[in-house]
Coordinates of C-alpha atoms in Angstrom, one line a residue:
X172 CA 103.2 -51.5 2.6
X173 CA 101.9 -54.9 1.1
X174 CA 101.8 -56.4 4.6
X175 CA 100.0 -53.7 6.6
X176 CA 96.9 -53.9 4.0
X177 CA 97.1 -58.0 4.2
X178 CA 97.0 -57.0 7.7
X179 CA 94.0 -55.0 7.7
X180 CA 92.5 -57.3 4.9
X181 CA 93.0 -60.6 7.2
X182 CA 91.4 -58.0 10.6
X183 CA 88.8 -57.1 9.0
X184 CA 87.7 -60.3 7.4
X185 CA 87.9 -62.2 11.1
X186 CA 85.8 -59.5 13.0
X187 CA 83.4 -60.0 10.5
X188 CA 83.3 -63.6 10.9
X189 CA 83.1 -63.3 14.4
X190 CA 80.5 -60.9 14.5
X191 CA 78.4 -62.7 12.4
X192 CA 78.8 -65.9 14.6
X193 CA 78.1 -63.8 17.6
X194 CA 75.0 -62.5 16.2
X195 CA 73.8 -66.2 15.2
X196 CA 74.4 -67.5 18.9
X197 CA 72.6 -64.2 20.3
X198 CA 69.1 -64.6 18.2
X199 CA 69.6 -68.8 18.9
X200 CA 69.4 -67.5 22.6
X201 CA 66.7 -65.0 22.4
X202 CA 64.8 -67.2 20.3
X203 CA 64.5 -70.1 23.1
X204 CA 64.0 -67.3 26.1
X205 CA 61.0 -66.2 23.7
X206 CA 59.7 -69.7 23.2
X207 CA 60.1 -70.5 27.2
X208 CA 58.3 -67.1 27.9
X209 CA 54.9 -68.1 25.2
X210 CA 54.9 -71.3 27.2
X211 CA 55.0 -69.6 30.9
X212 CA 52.4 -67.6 29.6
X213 CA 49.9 -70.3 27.8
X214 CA 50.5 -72.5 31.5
X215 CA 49.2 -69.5 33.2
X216 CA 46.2 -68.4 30.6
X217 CA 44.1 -71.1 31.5
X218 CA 41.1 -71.7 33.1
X219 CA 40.1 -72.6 36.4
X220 CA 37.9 -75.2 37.0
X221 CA 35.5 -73.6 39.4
X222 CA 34.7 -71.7 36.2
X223 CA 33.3 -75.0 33.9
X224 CA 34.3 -75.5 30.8
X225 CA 34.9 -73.2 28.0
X226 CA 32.8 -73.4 24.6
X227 CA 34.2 -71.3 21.4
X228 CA 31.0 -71.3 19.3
X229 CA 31.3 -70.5 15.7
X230 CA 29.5 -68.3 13.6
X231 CA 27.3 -70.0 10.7
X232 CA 25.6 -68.3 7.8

């Protein structure tokens, strides 16, 4: 009896490890395909040079 609840004990204790490992490598992962996808889109935002150049004025009171 004392080994079937070590057993289930010891189980339960390495899925939980592992799923927390698996979630850590998962969010690493997503993180970098969001940081690759801001930087596709910031290459392609900008603007063409038949346009001129761009002047953000700022309001002043």
């Amino acid at each position: 009896m004392t080994l079937l609840i070590r057993f289930i004990l010891i189980s339960i204790i390495v899925y939980l490890v592992i799923r927390s490992f698996n979630r850590y490598f998962e969010e690493m992962n997503s993180g970098r395909e969001q940081e690759q996808k801001r930087q596709d889109s910031t290459k392609s935002k900008g603007v063409s040079k038949e346009i001129g150049e761009y002047t953000d004025y700022e309001e002043v009171d």
